[in-house]
């Protein structure tokens, strides 16, 4: 794979099962990416180094996942002008997920973090690809194909439900 364009980081190895969805999407789309563990609270200096050096290494978007008092995405966003996508994670130290969501979502003016849904790492991967796709035609083409596939799956389901329903009755439009 060529030089990574997306940097995926998370506060702990325990976040990996959730963050795997972002990694998987980028792998499927053949978008070069790197993955690491960077903790805002346990390795603050590593976090500063990562955020400050990311652009120099060719990273164009950062996806950062964390749970509980989830300061990693916001702090990384405070240290770089690269776009940062935050993934709130319902971790073992999270009360109910809201702590992670609000820690990442409620950023002060001037320091945005594009926050996806709780455990929404797949959308973070897709959004990272879409940011790259704004200027990269090859990636844009792959994303168009992906979205077309989504549309076709819904149309297929609609057709099945309209024609057969779940009790075998015709229940759709015009029935
Ligand atoms: C956060 O604390 C991490 O991002 C993780 O979601 C959570 C729990 O970490 P571990 O105690 O499992 O390492 O900083």
PDB file of C-alpha atoms and ligand atoms in Angstrom:
ATOM      1  CA  UNK A   1       0.000   0.000   0.000  1.00  0.00           C
ATOM      2  CA  UNK A   2       1.193   3.528  -0.730  1.00  0.00           C
ATOM      3  CA  UNK A   3       1.610   6.331   1.813  1.00  0.00           C
ATOM      4  CA  UNK A   4      -1.267   6.435   4.334  1.00  0.00           C
ATOM      5  CA  UNK A   5      -3.790   9.229   3.761  1.00  0.00           C
ATOM      6  CA  UNK A   6      -6.102   8.443   6.680  1.00  0.00           C
ATOM      7  CA  UNK A   7      -4.821   8.182  10.234  1.00  0.00           C
ATOM      8  CA  UNK A   8      -6.994   6.016  12.466  1.00  0.00           C
ATOM      9  CA  UNK A   9      -6.243   6.355  16.160  1.00  0.00           C
ATOM     10  CA  UNK A  10      -8.024   5.243  19.315  1.00  0.00           C
ATOM     11  CA  UNK A  11      -7.545   5.716  23.026  1.00  0.00           C
ATOM     12  CA  UNK A  12      -7.114   2.048  23.875  1.00  0.00           C
ATOM     13  CA  UNK A  13      -6.731  -1.366  22.288  1.00  0.00           C
ATOM     14  CA  UNK A  14     -10.150  -2.094  23.812  1.00  0.00           C
ATOM     15  CA  UNK A  15     -11.602   0.346  21.225  1.00  0.00           C
ATOM     16  CA  UNK A  16     -10.325  -1.780  18.340  1.00  0.00           C
ATOM     17  CA  UNK A  17     -13.403  -4.020  17.885  1.00  0.00           C
ATOM     18  CA  UNK A  18     -15.484  -0.877  17.212  1.00  0.00           C
ATOM     19  CA  UNK A  19     -12.822   0.950  15.183  1.00  0.00           C
ATOM     20  CA  UNK A  20     -12.320  -2.154  13.053  1.00  0.00           C
ATOM     21  CA  UNK A  21     -15.376  -1.105  11.022  1.00  0.00           C
ATOM     22  CA  UNK A  22     -13.592   2.056   9.801  1.00  0.00           C
ATOM     23  CA  UNK A  23     -10.458   0.060   9.021  1.00  0.00           C
ATOM     24  CA  UNK A  24     -12.478  -2.555   7.120  1.00  0.00           C
ATOM     25  CA  UNK A  25     -14.210   0.067   4.965  1.00  0.00           C
ATOM     26  CA  UNK A  26     -10.934   1.751   4.016  1.00  0.00           C
ATOM     27  CA  UNK A  27      -9.386  -1.639   3.263  1.00  0.00           C
ATOM     28  CA  UNK A  28     -12.317  -2.542   1.005  1.00  0.00           C
ATOM     29  CA  UNK A  29     -11.976   0.771  -0.841  1.00  0.00           C
ATOM     30  CA  UNK A  30      -8.178   0.317  -1.044  1.00  0.00           C
ATOM     31  CA  UNK A  31      -7.553   3.678   0.623  1.00  0.00           C
ATOM     32  CA  UNK A  32      -4.118   3.765   2.276  1.00  0.00           C
ATOM     33  CA  UNK A  33      -4.399   4.242   6.024  1.00  0.00           C
ATOM     34  CA  UNK A  34      -2.470   3.729   9.241  1.00  0.00           C
ATOM     35  CA  UNK A  35      -3.758   2.516  12.613  1.00  0.00           C
ATOM     36  CA  UNK A  36      -2.400   3.271  16.061  1.00  0.00           C
ATOM     37  CA  UNK A  37      -3.240   3.621  19.748  1.00  0.00           C
ATOM     38  CA  UNK A  38      -2.881   7.143  21.146  1.00  0.00           C
ATOM     39  CA  UNK A  39      -4.332   7.953  24.544  1.00  0.00           C
ATOM     40  CA  UNK A  40      -5.085  11.572  25.449  1.00  0.00           C
ATOM     41  CA  UNK A  41      -4.847  10.812  29.171  1.00  0.00           C
ATOM     42  CA  UNK A  42      -2.257   8.024  29.382  1.00  0.00           C
ATOM     43  CA  UNK A  43       0.099   9.205  26.616  1.00  0.00           C
ATOM     44  CA  UNK A  44      -0.502  12.964  26.223  1.00  0.00           C
ATOM     45  CA  UNK A  45       2.941  13.635  24.685  1.00  0.00           C
ATOM     46  CA  UNK A  46       2.433  10.866  22.139  1.00  0.00           C
ATOM     47  CA  UNK A  47      -0.905  12.473  21.229  1.00  0.00           C
ATOM     48  CA  UNK A  48       0.724  15.889  20.686  1.00  0.00           C
ATOM     49  CA  UNK A  49       3.480  14.340  18.545  1.00  0.00           C
ATOM     50  CA  UNK A  50       0.968  12.352  16.487  1.00  0.00           C
ATOM     51  CA  UNK A  51      -1.282  15.343  15.822  1.00  0.00           C
ATOM     52  CA  UNK A  52       1.576  17.740  15.055  1.00  0.00           C
ATOM     53  CA  UNK A  53       3.379  15.347  12.691  1.00  0.00           C
ATOM     54  CA  UNK A  54       0.379  13.826  10.894  1.00  0.00           C
ATOM     55  CA  UNK A  55       0.228  16.353   8.036  1.00  0.00           C
ATOM     56  CA  UNK A  56       3.992  16.152   7.430  1.00  0.00           C
ATOM     57  CA  UNK A  57       3.648  12.382   7.029  1.00  0.00           C
ATOM     58  CA  UNK A  58       0.985  12.817   4.338  1.00  0.00           C
ATOM     59  CA  UNK A  59      -2.117  12.188   6.441  1.00  0.00           C
ATOM     60  CA  UNK A  60      -5.130  14.126   5.110  1.00  0.00           C
ATOM     61  CA  UNK A  61      -7.883  13.071   7.533  1.00  0.00           C
ATOM     62  CA  UNK A  62      -7.738  11.754  11.088  1.00  0.00           C
ATOM     63  CA  UNK A  63     -10.347   9.388  12.528  1.00  0.00           C
ATOM     64  CA  UNK A  64     -10.127   9.307  16.323  1.00  0.00           C
ATOM     65  CA  UNK A  65     -12.170   7.000  18.548  1.00  0.00           C
ATOM     66  CA  UNK A  66     -12.473   7.124  22.324  1.00  0.00           C
ATOM     67  CA  UNK A  67     -14.883   6.241  25.106  1.00  0.00           C
ATOM     68  CA  UNK A  68     -15.977   7.706  28.447  1.00  0.00           C
ATOM     69  CA  UNK A  69     -14.188  11.017  29.067  1.00  0.00           C
ATOM     70  CA  UNK A  70     -13.352  10.956  25.379  1.00  0.00           C
ATOM     71  CA  UNK A  71     -10.879  13.806  24.955  1.00  0.00           C
ATOM     72  CA  UNK A  72      -8.732  12.334  22.177  1.00  0.00           C
ATOM     73  CA  UNK A  73     -10.620  13.614  19.086  1.00  0.00           C
ATOM     74  CA  UNK A  74     -11.047  17.136  20.459  1.00  0.00           C
ATOM     75  CA  UNK A  75      -7.478  17.451  21.674  1.00  0.00           C
ATOM     76  CA  UNK A  76      -6.116  16.163  18.359  1.00  0.00           C
ATOM     77  CA  UNK A  77      -8.351  18.686  16.564  1.00  0.00           C
ATOM     78  CA  UNK A  78      -6.861  21.426  18.755  1.00  0.00           C
ATOM     79  CA  UNK A  79      -3.357  20.507  17.562  1.00  0.00           C
ATOM     80  CA  UNK A  80      -3.856  20.247  13.795  1.00  0.00           C
ATOM     81  CA  UNK A  81      -5.837  21.884  11.006  1.00  0.00           C
ATOM     82  CA  UNK A  82      -6.459  18.499   9.369  1.00  0.00           C
ATOM     83  CA  UNK A  83     -10.114  17.430   9.498  1.00  0.00           C
ATOM     84  CA  UNK A  84     -10.801  15.197  12.517  1.00  0.00           C
ATOM     85  CA  UNK A  85     -13.671  12.720  12.637  1.00  0.00           C
ATOM     86  CA  UNK A  86     -14.599  11.604  16.144  1.00  0.00           C
ATOM     87  CA  UNK A  87     -16.053   8.201  17.000  1.00  0.00           C
ATOM     88  CA  UNK A  88     -17.724   8.054  20.424  1.00  0.00           C
ATOM     89  CA  UNK A  89     -17.350   4.566  21.862  1.00  0.00           C
ATOM     90  CA  UNK A  90     -19.496   2.854  24.480  1.00  0.00           C
ATOM     91  CA  UNK A  91     -16.472   1.588  26.387  1.00  0.00           C
ATOM     92  CA  UNK A  92     -16.163  -0.213  29.726  1.00  0.00           C
ATOM     93  CA  UNK A  93     -15.694   3.140  31.512  1.00  0.00           C
ATOM     94  CA  UNK A  94     -18.629   4.779  29.718  1.00  0.00           C
ATOM     95  CA  UNK A  95     -21.805   5.174  31.793  1.00  0.00           C
ATOM     96  CA  UNK A  96     -24.254   4.802  28.926  1.00  0.00           C
ATOM     97  CA  UNK A  97     -22.469   6.160  25.846  1.00  0.00           C
ATOM     98  CA  UNK A  98     -23.764   9.703  26.314  1.00  0.00           C
ATOM     99  CA  UNK A  99     -20.546  10.688  28.107  1.00  0.00           C
ATOM    100  CA  UNK A 100     -18.503   9.649  25.051  1.00  0.00           C
ATOM    101  CA  UNK A 101     -20.915  11.321  22.611  1.00  0.00           C
ATOM    102  CA  UNK A 102     -21.042  14.635  24.437  1.00  0.00           C
ATOM    103  CA  UNK A 103     -17.294  14.754  25.139  1.00  0.00           C
ATOM    104  CA  UNK A 104     -16.639  14.520  21.395  1.00  0.00           C
ATOM    105  CA  UNK A 105     -19.643  16.436  20.079  1.00  0.00           C
ATOM    106  CA  UNK A 106     -19.767  19.559  22.241  1.00  0.00           C
ATOM    107  CA  UNK A 107     -16.590  21.224  21.006  1.00  0.00           C
ATOM    108  CA  UNK A 108     -16.011  24.957  21.515  1.00  0.00           C
ATOM    109  CA  UNK A 109     -16.227  27.341  18.562  1.00  0.00           C
ATOM    110  CA  UNK A 110     -13.172  27.236  16.318  1.00  0.00           C
ATOM    111  CA  UNK A 111     -12.226  23.604  16.970  1.00  0.00           C
ATOM    112  CA  UNK A 112     -14.668  21.342  15.131  1.00  0.00           C
ATOM    113  CA  UNK A 113     -14.774  17.561  15.356  1.00  0.00           C
ATOM    114  CA  UNK A 114     -17.064  15.817  12.868  1.00  0.00           C
ATOM    115  CA  UNK A 115     -18.804  13.457  15.278  1.00  0.00           C
ATOM    116  CA  UNK A 116     -20.444  10.261  14.063  1.00  0.00           C
ATOM    117  CA  UNK A 117     -22.977   8.146  15.969  1.00  0.00           C
ATOM    118  CA  UNK A 118     -22.112   6.090  19.037  1.00  0.00           C
ATOM    119  CA  UNK A 119     -19.897   3.199  17.869  1.00  0.00           C
ATOM    120  CA  UNK A 120     -20.371   4.568  14.334  1.00  0.00           C
ATOM    121  CA  UNK A 121     -16.881   3.787  13.086  1.00  0.00           C
ATOM    122  CA  UNK A 122     -18.081   2.600   9.686  1.00  0.00           C
ATOM    123  CA  UNK A 123     -19.552   6.019   8.934  1.00  0.00           C
ATOM    124  CA  UNK A 124     -16.283   7.584  10.102  1.00  0.00           C
ATOM    125  CA  UNK A 125     -14.437   5.488   7.503  1.00  0.00           C
ATOM    126  CA  UNK A 126     -16.955   6.463   4.837  1.00  0.00           C
ATOM    127  CA  UNK A 127     -16.763  10.162   5.740  1.00  0.00           C
ATOM    128  CA  UNK A 128     -12.955  10.057   5.687  1.00  0.00           C
ATOM    129  CA  UNK A 129     -13.133   8.550   2.195  1.00  0.00           C
ATOM    130  CA  UNK A 130     -15.656  11.195   1.122  1.00  0.00           C
ATOM    131  CA  UNK A 131     -13.351  13.993   2.310  1.00  0.00           C
ATOM    132  CA  UNK A 132     -10.554  12.513   0.206  1.00  0.00           C
ATOM    133  CA  UNK A 133     -13.016  11.922  -2.643  1.00  0.00           C
ATOM    134  CA  UNK A 134     -13.758  15.648  -2.862  1.00  0.00           C
ATOM    135  CA  UNK A 135     -10.446  16.042  -4.697  1.00  0.00           C
ATOM    136  CA  UNK A 136      -9.546  12.455  -5.663  1.00  0.00           C
ATOM    137  CA  UNK A 137     -11.513  11.206  -8.667  1.00  0.00           C
ATOM    138  CA  UNK A 138     -10.541   7.542  -8.201  1.00  0.00           C
ATOM    139  CA  UNK A 139     -11.874   7.506  -4.634  1.00  0.00           C
ATOM    140  CA  UNK A 140     -14.994   9.465  -5.688  1.00  0.00           C
ATOM    141  CA  UNK A 141     -15.750   6.835  -8.340  1.00  0.00           C
ATOM    142  CA  UNK A 142     -15.479   4.013  -5.786  1.00  0.00           C
ATOM    143  CA  UNK A 143     -17.764   5.880  -3.392  1.00  0.00           C
ATOM    144  CA  UNK A 144     -20.334   6.454  -6.131  1.00  0.00           C
ATOM    145  CA  UNK A 145     -20.312   2.692  -6.773  1.00  0.00           C
ATOM    146  CA  UNK A 146     -20.700   2.010  -3.036  1.00  0.00           C
ATOM    147  CA  UNK A 147     -23.693   4.401  -2.756  1.00  0.00           C
ATOM    148  CA  UNK A 148     -25.277   2.844  -5.862  1.00  0.00           C
ATOM    149  CA  UNK A 149     -24.977  -0.566  -4.224  1.00  0.00           C
ATOM    150  CA  UNK A 150     -26.723   0.764  -1.079  1.00  0.00           C
ATOM    151  CA  UNK A 151     -29.546   2.175  -3.191  1.00  0.00           C
ATOM    152  CA  UNK A 152     -29.966  -1.087  -5.108  1.00  0.00           C
ATOM    153  CA  UNK A 153     -30.120  -3.126  -1.880  1.00  0.00           C
ATOM    154  CA  UNK A 154     -32.974  -0.935  -0.559  1.00  0.00           C
ATOM    155  CA  UNK A 155     -34.832  -1.135  -3.868  1.00  0.00           C
ATOM    156  CA  UNK A 156     -34.435  -4.910  -3.852  1.00  0.00           C
ATOM    157  CA  UNK A 157     -35.799  -5.127  -0.271  1.00  0.00           C
ATOM    158  CA  UNK A 158     -38.669  -2.798  -1.177  1.00  0.00           C
ATOM    159  CA  UNK A 159     -39.561  -4.972  -4.128  1.00  0.00           C
ATOM    160  CA  UNK A 160     -39.500  -8.122  -2.003  1.00  0.00           C
ATOM    161  CA  UNK A 161     -41.684  -6.596   0.720  1.00  0.00           C
ATOM    162  CA  UNK A 162     -44.099  -5.037  -1.772  1.00  0.00           C
ATOM    163  CA  UNK A 163     -44.506  -8.259  -3.703  1.00  0.00           C
ATOM    164  CA  UNK A 164     -44.479 -10.797  -0.919  1.00  0.00           C
ATOM    165  CA  UNK A 165     -44.642  -8.935   2.428  1.00  0.00           C
ATOM    166  CA  UNK A 166     -43.567 -10.812   5.498  1.00  0.00           C
ATOM    167  CA  UNK A 167     -46.842 -12.772   5.592  1.00  0.00           C
ATOM    168  CA  UNK A 168     -46.870 -13.400   1.880  1.00  0.00           C
ATOM    169  CA  UNK A 169     -49.436 -10.594   1.258  1.00  0.00           C
ATOM    170  CA  UNK A 170     -48.955  -7.831  -1.262  1.00  0.00           C
ATOM    171  CA  UNK A 171     -48.595  -4.784   0.993  1.00  0.00           C
ATOM    172  CA  UNK A 172     -46.632  -2.241  -0.991  1.00  0.00           C
ATOM    173  CA  UNK A 173     -47.522   0.740  -3.200  1.00  0.00           C
ATOM    174  CA  UNK A 174     -50.679   0.207  -5.209  1.00  0.00           C
ATOM    175  CA  UNK A 175     -51.776  -2.840  -3.245  1.00  0.00           C
TER     176      UNK A 175
HETATM  177  C1  LIG B   1     -10.740   5.642  26.834  1.00  0.00           C
HETATM  178  O1  LIG B   1     -11.032   4.817  27.899  1.00  0.00           O
HETATM  179  C2  LIG B   1     -10.403   4.684  25.711  1.00  0.00           C
HETATM  180  O2  LIG B   1     -10.610   5.295  24.476  1.00  0.00           O
HETATM  181  C3  LIG B   1     -11.356   3.554  25.950  1.00  0.00           C
HETATM  182  O3  LIG B   1     -12.557   3.731  25.230  1.00  0.00           O
HETATM  183  C4  LIG B   1     -11.655   3.654  27.436  1.00  0.00           C
HETATM  184  C5  LIG B   1     -11.278   2.458  28.236  1.00  0.00           C
HETATM  185  O4  LIG B   1      -9.914   2.151  28.041  1.00  0.00           O
HETATM  186  P1  LIG B   1      -9.285   0.836  28.680  1.00  0.00           P
HETATM  187  O5  LIG B   1      -9.390   0.974  30.167  1.00  0.00           O
HETATM  188  O6  LIG B   1     -10.080  -0.327  28.154  1.00  0.00           O
HETATM  189  O7  LIG B   1      -7.848   0.804  28.200  1.00  0.00           O
HETATM  190  O8  LIG B   1      -9.691   6.511  27.089  1.00  0.00           O
END
